[in-house]
Coordinates of C-alpha atoms and ligand atoms in Angstrom, one line a residue:
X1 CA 147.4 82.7 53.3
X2 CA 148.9 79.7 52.1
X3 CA 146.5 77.2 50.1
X4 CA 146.7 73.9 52.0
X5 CA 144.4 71.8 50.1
X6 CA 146.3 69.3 48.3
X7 CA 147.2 70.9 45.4
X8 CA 146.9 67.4 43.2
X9 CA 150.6 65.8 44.5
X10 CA 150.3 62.8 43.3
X11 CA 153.3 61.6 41.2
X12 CA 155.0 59.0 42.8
X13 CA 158.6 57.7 42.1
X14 CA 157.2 54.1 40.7
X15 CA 159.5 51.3 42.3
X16 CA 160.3 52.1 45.6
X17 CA 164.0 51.7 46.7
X18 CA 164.2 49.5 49.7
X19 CA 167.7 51.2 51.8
X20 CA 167.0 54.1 54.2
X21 CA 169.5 56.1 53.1
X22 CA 169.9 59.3 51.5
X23 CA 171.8 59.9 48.7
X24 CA 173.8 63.3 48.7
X25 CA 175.0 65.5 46.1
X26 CA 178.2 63.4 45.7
X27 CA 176.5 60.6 44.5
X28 CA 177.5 58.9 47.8
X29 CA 175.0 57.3 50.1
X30 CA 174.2 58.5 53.6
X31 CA 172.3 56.6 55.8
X32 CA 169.5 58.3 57.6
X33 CA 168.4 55.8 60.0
X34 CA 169.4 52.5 57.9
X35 CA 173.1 52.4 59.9
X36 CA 172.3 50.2 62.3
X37 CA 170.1 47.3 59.9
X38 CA 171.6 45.0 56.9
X39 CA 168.8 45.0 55.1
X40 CA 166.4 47.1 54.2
X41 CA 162.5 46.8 54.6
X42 CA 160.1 44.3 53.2
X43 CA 157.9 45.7 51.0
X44 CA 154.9 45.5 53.2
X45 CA 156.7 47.6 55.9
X46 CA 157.2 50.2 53.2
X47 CA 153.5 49.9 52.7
X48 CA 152.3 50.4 55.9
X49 CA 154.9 52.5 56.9
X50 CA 154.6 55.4 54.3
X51 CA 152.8 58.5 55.0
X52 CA 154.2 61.0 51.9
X53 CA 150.8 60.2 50.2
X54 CA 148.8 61.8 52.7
X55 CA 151.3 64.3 54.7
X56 CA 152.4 65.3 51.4
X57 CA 150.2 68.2 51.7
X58 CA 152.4 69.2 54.5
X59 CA 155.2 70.3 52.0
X60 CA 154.6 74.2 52.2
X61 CA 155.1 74.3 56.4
X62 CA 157.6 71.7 56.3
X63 CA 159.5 73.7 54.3
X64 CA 158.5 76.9 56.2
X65 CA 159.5 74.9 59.1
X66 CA 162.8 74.3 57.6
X67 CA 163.7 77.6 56.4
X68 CA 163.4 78.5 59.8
X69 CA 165.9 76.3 61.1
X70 CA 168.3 77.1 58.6
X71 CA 167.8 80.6 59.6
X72 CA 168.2 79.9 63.3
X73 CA 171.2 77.4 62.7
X74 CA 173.3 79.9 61.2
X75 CA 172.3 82.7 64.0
X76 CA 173.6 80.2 66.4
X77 CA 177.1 79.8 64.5
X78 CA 176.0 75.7 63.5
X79 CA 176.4 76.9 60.0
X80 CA 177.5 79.7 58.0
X81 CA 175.6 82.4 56.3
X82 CA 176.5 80.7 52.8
X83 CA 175.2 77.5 53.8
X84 CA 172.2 79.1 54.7
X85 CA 171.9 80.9 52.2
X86 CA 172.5 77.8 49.8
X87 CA 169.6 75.6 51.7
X88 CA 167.2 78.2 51.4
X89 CA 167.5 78.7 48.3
X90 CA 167.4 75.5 47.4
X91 CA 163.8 74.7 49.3
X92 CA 162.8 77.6 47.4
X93 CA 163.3 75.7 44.1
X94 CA 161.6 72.3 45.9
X95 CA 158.8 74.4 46.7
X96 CA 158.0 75.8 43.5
X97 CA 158.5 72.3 42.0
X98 CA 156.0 70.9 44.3
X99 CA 153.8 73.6 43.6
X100 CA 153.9 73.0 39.7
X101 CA 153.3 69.3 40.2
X102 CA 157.0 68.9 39.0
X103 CA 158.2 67.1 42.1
X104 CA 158.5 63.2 42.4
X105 CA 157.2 61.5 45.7
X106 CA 158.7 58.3 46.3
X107 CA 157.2 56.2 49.3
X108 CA 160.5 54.4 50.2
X109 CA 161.6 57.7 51.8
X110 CA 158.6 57.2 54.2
X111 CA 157.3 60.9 54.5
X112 CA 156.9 64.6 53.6
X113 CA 160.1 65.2 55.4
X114 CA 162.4 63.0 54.2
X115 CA 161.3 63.2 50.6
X116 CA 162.2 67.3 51.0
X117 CA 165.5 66.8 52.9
X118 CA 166.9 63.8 50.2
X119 CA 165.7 66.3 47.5
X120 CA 167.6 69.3 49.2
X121 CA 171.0 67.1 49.7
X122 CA 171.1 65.9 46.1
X123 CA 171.1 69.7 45.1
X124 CA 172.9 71.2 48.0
X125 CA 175.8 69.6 50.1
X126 CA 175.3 71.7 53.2
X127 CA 171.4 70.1 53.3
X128 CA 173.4 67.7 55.3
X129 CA 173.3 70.0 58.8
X130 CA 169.6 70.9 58.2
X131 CA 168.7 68.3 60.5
X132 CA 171.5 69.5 63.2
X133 CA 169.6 69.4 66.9
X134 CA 166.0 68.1 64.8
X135 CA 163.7 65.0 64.8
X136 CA 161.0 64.5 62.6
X137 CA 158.9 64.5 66.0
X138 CA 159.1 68.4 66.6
X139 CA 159.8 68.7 63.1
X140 CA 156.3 66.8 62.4
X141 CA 154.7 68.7 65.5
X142 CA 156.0 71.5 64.3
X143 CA 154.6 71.2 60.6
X144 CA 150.8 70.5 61.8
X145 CA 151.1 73.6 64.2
X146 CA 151.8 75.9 61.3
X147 CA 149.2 73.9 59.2
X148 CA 146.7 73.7 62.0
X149 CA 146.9 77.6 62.1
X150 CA 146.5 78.5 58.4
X151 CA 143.3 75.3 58.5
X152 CA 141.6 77.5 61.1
X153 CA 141.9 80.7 59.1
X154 CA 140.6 78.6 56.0
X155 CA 137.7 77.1 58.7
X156 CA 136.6 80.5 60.0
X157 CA 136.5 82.4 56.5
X158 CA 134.1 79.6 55.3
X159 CA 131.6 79.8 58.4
X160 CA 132.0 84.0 58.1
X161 CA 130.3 83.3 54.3
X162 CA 127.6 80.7 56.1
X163 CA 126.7 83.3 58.6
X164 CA 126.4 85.8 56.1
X165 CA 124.2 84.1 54.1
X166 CA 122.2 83.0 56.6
X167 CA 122.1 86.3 57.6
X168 CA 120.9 87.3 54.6
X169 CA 118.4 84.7 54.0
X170 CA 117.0 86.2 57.7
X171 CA 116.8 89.5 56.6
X172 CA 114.3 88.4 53.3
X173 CA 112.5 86.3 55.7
X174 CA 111.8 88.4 59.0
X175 CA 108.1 89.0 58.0
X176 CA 107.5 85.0 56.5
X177 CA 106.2 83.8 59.9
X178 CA 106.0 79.9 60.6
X179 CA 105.6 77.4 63.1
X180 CA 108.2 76.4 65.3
X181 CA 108.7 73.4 66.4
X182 CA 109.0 70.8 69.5
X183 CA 109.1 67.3 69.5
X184 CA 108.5 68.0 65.5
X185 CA 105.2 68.9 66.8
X186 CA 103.8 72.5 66.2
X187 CA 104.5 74.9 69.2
X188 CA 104.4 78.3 68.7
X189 CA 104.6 80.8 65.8
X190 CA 107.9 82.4 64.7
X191 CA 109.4 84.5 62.1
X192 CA 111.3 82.0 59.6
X193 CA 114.3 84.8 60.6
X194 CA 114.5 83.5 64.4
X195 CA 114.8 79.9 63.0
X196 CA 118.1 80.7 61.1
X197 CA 119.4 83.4 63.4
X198 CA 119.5 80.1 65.9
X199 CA 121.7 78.4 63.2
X200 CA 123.8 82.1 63.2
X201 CA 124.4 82.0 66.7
X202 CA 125.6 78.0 66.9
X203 CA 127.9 79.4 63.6
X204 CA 129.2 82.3 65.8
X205 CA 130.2 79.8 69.1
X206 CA 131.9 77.8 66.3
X207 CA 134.3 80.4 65.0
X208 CA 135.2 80.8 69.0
X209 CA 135.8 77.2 68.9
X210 CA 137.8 77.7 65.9
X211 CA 140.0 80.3 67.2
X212 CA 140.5 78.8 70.0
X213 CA 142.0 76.1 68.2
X214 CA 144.2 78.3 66.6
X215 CA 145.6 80.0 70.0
X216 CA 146.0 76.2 71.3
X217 CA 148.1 75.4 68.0
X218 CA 149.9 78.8 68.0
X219 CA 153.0 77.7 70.3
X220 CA 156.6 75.8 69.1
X221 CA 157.1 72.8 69.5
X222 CA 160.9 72.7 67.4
X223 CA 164.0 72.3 69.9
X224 CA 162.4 69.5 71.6
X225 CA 164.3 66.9 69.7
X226 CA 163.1 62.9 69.2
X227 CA 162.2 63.5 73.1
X228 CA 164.9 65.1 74.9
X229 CA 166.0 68.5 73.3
X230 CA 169.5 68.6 72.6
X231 CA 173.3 69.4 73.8
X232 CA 174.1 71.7 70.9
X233 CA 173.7 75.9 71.4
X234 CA 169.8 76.9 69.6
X235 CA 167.8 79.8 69.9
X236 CA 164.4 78.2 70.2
X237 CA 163.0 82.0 70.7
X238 CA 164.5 82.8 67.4
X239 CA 163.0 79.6 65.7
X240 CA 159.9 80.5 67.5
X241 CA 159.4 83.7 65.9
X242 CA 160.7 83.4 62.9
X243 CA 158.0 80.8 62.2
X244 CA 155.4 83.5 63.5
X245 CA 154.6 81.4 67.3
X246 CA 154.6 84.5 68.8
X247 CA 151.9 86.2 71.1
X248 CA 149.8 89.3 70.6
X249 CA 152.9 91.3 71.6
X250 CA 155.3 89.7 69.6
X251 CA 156.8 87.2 72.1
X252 CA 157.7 83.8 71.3
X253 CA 155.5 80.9 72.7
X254 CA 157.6 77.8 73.3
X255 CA 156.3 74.6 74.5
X256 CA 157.7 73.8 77.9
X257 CA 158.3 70.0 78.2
X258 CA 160.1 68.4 75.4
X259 CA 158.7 65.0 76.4
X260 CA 154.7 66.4 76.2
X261 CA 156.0 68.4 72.7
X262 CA 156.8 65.5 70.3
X263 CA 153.7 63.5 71.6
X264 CA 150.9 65.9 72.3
X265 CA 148.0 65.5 70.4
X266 CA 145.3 67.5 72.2
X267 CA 145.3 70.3 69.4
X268 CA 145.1 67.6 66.7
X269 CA 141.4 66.6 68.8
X270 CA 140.5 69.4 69.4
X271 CA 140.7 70.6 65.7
X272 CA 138.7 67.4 65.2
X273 CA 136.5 68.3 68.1
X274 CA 135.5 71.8 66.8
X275 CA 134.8 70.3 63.2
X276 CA 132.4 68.0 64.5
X277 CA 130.8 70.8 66.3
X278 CA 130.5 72.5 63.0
X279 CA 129.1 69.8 61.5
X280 CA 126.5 68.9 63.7
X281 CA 125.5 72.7 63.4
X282 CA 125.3 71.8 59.6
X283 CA 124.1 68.4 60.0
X284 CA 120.1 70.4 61.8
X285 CA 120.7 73.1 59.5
X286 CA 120.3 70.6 56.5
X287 CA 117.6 68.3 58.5
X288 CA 115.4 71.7 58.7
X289 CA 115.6 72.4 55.2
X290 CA 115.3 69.0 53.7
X291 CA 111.8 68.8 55.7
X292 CA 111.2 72.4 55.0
X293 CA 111.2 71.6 51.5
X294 CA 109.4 68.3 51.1
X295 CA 105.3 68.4 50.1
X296 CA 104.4 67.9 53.7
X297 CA 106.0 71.2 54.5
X298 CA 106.3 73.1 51.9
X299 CA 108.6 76.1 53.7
X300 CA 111.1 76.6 51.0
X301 CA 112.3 76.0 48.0
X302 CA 115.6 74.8 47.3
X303 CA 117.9 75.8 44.2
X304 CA 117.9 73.9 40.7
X305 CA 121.6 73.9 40.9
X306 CA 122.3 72.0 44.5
X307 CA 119.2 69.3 43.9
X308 CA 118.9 66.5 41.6
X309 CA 116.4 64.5 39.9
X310 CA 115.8 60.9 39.9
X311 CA 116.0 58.5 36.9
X312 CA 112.9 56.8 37.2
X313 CA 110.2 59.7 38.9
X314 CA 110.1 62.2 36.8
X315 CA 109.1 64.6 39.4
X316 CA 111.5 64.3 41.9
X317 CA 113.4 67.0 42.8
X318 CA 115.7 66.0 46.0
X319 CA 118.0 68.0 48.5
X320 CA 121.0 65.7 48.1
X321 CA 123.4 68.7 49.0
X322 CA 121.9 69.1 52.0
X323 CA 121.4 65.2 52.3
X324 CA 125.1 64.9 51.8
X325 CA 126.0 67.7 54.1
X326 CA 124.2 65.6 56.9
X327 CA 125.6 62.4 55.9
X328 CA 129.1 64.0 55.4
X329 CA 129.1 65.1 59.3
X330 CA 129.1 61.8 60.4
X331 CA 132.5 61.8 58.9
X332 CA 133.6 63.9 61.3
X333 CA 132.4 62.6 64.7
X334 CA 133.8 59.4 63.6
X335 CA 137.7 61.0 62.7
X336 CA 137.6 63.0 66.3
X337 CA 135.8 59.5 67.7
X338 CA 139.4 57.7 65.9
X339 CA 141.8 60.3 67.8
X340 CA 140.6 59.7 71.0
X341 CA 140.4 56.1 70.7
X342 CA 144.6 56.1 69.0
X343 CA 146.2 58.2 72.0
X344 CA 143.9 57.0 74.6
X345 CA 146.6 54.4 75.4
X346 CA 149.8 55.2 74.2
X347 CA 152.6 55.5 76.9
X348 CA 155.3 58.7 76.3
X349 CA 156.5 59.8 73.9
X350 CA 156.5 59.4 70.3
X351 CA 154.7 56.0 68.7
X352 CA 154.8 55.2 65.2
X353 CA 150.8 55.4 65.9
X354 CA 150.9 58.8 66.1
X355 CA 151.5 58.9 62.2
X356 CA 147.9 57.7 61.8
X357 CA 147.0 61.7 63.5
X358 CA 147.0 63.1 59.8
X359 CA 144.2 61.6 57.7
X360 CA 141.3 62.2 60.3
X361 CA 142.5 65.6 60.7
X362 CA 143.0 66.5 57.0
X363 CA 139.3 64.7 56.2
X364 CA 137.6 66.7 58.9
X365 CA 139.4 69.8 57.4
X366 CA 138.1 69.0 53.4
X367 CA 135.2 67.9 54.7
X368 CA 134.0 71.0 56.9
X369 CA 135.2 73.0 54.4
X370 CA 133.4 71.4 51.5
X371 CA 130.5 71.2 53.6
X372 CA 130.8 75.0 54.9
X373 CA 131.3 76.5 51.3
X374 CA 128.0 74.2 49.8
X375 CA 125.5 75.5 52.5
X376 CA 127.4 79.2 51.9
X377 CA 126.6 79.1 48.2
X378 CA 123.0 77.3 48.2
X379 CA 121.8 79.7 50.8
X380 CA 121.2 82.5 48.2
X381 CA 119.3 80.4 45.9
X382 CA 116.4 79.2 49.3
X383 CA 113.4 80.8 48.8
X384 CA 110.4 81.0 51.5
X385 CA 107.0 79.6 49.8
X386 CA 105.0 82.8 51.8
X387 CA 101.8 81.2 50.9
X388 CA 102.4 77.9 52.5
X389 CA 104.2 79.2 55.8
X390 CA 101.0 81.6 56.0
X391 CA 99.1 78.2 55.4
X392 CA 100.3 76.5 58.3
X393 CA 101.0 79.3 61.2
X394 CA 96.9 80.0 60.7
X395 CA 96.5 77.2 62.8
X396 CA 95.3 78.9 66.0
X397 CA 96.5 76.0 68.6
X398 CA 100.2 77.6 67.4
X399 CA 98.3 80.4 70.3
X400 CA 97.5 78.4 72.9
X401 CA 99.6 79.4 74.7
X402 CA 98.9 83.1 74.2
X403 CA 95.4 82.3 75.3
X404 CA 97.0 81.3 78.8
X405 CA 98.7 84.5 79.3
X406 CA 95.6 86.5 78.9
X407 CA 94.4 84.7 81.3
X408 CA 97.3 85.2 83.7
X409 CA 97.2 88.8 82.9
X410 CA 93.7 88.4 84.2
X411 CA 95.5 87.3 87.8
X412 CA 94.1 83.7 87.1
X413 CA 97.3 81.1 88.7
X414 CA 99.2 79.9 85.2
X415 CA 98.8 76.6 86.5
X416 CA 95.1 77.2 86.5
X417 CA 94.8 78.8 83.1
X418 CA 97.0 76.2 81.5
X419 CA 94.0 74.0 82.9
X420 CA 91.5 75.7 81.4
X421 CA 93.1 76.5 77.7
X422 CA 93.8 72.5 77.6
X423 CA 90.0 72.1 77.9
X424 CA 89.2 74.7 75.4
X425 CA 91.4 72.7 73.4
X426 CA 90.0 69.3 74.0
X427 CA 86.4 71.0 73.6
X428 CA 88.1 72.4 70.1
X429 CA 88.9 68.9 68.9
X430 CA 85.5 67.8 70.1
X431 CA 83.5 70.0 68.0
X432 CA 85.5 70.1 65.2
X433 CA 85.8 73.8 65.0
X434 CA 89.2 75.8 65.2
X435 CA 90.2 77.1 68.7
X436 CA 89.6 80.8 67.8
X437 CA 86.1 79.8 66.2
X438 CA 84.8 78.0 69.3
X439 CA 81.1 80.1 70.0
X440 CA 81.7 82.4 72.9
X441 CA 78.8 81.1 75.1
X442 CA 80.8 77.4 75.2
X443 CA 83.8 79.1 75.9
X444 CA 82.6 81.3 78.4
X445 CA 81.1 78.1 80.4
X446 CA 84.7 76.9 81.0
X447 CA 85.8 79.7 83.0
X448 CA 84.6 83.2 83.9
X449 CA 87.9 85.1 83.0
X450 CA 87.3 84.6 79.2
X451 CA 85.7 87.6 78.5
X452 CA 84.4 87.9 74.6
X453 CA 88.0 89.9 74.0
X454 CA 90.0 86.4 74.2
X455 CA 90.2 86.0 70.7
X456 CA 92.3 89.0 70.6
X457 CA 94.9 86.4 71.5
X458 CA 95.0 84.6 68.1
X459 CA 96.4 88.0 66.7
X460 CA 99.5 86.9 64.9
X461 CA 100.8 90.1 64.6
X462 CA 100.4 91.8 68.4
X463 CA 101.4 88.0 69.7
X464 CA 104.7 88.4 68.1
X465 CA 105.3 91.4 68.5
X466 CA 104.6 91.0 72.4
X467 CA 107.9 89.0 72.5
X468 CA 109.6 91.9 72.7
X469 CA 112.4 91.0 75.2
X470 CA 116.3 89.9 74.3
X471 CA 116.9 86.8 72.7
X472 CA 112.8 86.6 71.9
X473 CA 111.2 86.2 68.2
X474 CA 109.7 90.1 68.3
X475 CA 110.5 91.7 64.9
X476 CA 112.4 94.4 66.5
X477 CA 114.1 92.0 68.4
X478 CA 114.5 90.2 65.2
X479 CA 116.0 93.2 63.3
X480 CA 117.9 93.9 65.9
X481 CA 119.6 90.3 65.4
X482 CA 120.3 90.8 62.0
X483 CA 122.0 94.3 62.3
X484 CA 124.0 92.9 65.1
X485 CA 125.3 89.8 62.9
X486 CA 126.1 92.5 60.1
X487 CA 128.2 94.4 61.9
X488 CA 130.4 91.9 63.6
Ligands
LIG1 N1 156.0 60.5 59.4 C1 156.1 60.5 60.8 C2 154.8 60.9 61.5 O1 154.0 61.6 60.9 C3 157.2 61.5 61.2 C4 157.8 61.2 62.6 C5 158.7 60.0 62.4 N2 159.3 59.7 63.7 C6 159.8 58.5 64.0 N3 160.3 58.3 65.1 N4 159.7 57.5 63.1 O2 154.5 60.5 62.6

């Protein structure tokens, strides 16, 4: 898989030249779309309307992309097997210059794609027909198709590691029982595994989202021109698959409306979409654990290595990964929030707007990444204070609820015995003593179904393992979650 985090790009040709031409390998200039203007742009419009130094990381696909026409070009009889030859080879050599930090990026030439194809023409004459029957719309459509495919590979290998070690962390922590939670209130007792297996299964509906992404993204949009396709003879099946926009059996997948091609940017917000999904996911994962480990709590302990200290209290040891996980979310909410606010109203086809698309995209992308490879490595390093979960599930309210099903088992209406546990409650708070320590001749005055065997509720042990049904917090039920998650 091709690396598509910016590799460190960053040398830019220092004064930018103000013509829009490209100068080929004769030393003579050829104008790209500077033949119809006598003078070139102000330097503001060069500002504002240069994207190399963020699509720059584009430069692997566009080339791929390119190669690919070149290829399909010459099967078509456009250009001959030399030429070719001679362009491909000669994106090879951009390529590896690119790679080594060796190429120079100069914003005058606007974008990724024109500072490859003026590169390619000064070194190769027949770079002249590479654009033959191509716009930079599909070609740009094209290029974040490719790249939206290899992002989603990236994406799901880095939530496969999170589930894992969540996984893991489950399977050291199936017999560390705790409260759970509603309203931050306690509720009901539950193995600190349950807890993160819910985090496993929001991680597994992610990767669908993920892939899903990646089907959406996995159809050609090249052939479809600045808007209208084109009179001359291509083989968009043979473009198609040799850039791998092929289905399960092999068949190309072309887009179907030239016009909807170069202007689409549904898989761009949906990339965005899933992102944010992930990172809400993240965003409770790391709200759990910061209050898990703070004094009031006391669940866990966080690793040395992804906490800091402060420089005034000595004793401070705070979750600032996981803070910064949660704070780095909002990131991306707000980049799908900008997508859908940038096409909302933009008439067919192509708008210069649409060059705005990358930077949300690619942020979401580092960002879910960074934040999916932090929680993946600081996992291992959580541990579960035992002595401190014990601490707080002992609190017997956490079996309130228990008490009402013995009762119910005792044919008493639920609605009834919900009744009569709240007043056991309220007589518990009363008297100061602890719901399972209430003396039986009190508790026997509130209702004639609690026979001197209702403490048997309060077991922790035969409560939990009651819950014994799918999707419940039983410890086979449990185990049976965590052998599932290791074998998918
Ligand atoms: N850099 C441009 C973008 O990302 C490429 C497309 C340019 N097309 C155009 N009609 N100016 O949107």
């Amino acid at each position: 898989m091709m690396r598509i985090l910016s590799l460190g790009w960053i040398r830019f040709a220092k004064a930018g030249r103000s013509e829009n031409s490209i100068i080929m390998a004769d030393g003579k200039k050829q104008a790209t779309w500077g033949g119809r203007f006598s003078e070139g742009p102000a330097e503001l419009m060069l500002r504002i309307g240069e994207s190399v130094s963020f699509d720059q990381r584009l430069a692997p696909f566009d080339i791929q992309g390119s190669q690919a026409q070149a290829a399909m070009l010459a099967h078509v009889g456009i250009i001959t097997l030399e030429e070719r030859d001679a362009i491909q080879a000669g994106l090879d050599a951009i390529l590896a210059q690119i790679k080594a930090g060796e190429f120079t990026w100069d914003p005058a030439l606007e974008d990724v794609h024109m500072n490859i194809e003026q590169a390619l023409t000064l070194e190769v004459p027949a770079a002249a027909k590479l654009h033959t029957a191509r716009s930079r719309n599909d070609q740009v459509a094209t290029d974040m198709r490719l790249w939206f495919k290899s992002a989603c590979d990236e994406l799901d290998l880095s939530l496969a590691k999170v589930i894992a070690a969540l996984v893991d962390l489950a399977d050291q922590t199936q017999g560390v029982i705790i409260p759970g939670y509603t309203h931050l209130q306690r509720a009901q007792p539950v193995p600190m595994a349950h807890h993160l297996l819910a985090y496993v299964e929001m991680f597994a509906r992610d990767r669908t989202l993920i892939a899903a992404v990646k089907e959406q993204a996995n159809v050609c949009p090249l052939g479809s021109g600045a808007i209208a396709g084109t009179t001359l003879p291509i083989d968009r099946d043979f473009v198609a698959k040799e850039l791998g926009f092929v289905d399960d059996e092999g068949k190309p997948q072309l887009t179907q409306n030239s016009m909807d091609a170069v202007s689409d940017r549904d898989t761009f917000i949906q990339f965005a979409s899933a992102c944010a999904a992930v990172g809400i996911h993240l965003s409770r994962l790391s709200e759990d654990f910061i209050l898990w480990s703070s004094a009031e709590f006391g669940f866990v302990k966080l690793p040395d290595a992804f906490t800091t200290g402060s420089s005034l209290m000595p004793q401070k040891k705070n979750p600032d990964a996981f803070e910064l996980v949660r704070g780095k979310s909002a990131r991306l909410t707000g980049n799908l929030q900008m997508l859908l606010t940038m096409v909302k109203g933009l008439p067919l086809t192509y708008n210069r707007d649409l060059q705005e698309d990358k930077p949300p995209v690619f942020d979401s992308f580092d960002q879910t990444k960074l934040i999916l490879d932090c929680v993946a490595a600081c996992l291992p390093g959580v541990s579960a204070d035992v002595k401190r979960c014990a601490f707080a599930v002992a609190d017997p309210a956490l079996l309130a609820t228990d008490v009402v099903d013995y009762l119910v088992k005792k044919a008493i209406p639920f609605r009834e015995a919900h009744h009569v546990v709240g007043a056991l409650v309220a007589l518990s708070e009363q008297l100061d003593i602890p719901l399972n320590k209430l003396p039986f001749e009190e508790v026997s005055k509130i209702h004639e179904a609690l026979g001197e065997d209702w403490v048997q509720a309060f077991d922790l042990e035969k409560a939990l393992a009651a819950r014994d049904k799918p999707g419940m917090p039983g410890p086979d039920q449990v185990a049976a979650r965590i052998a599932h998650w290791r074998n998918v």
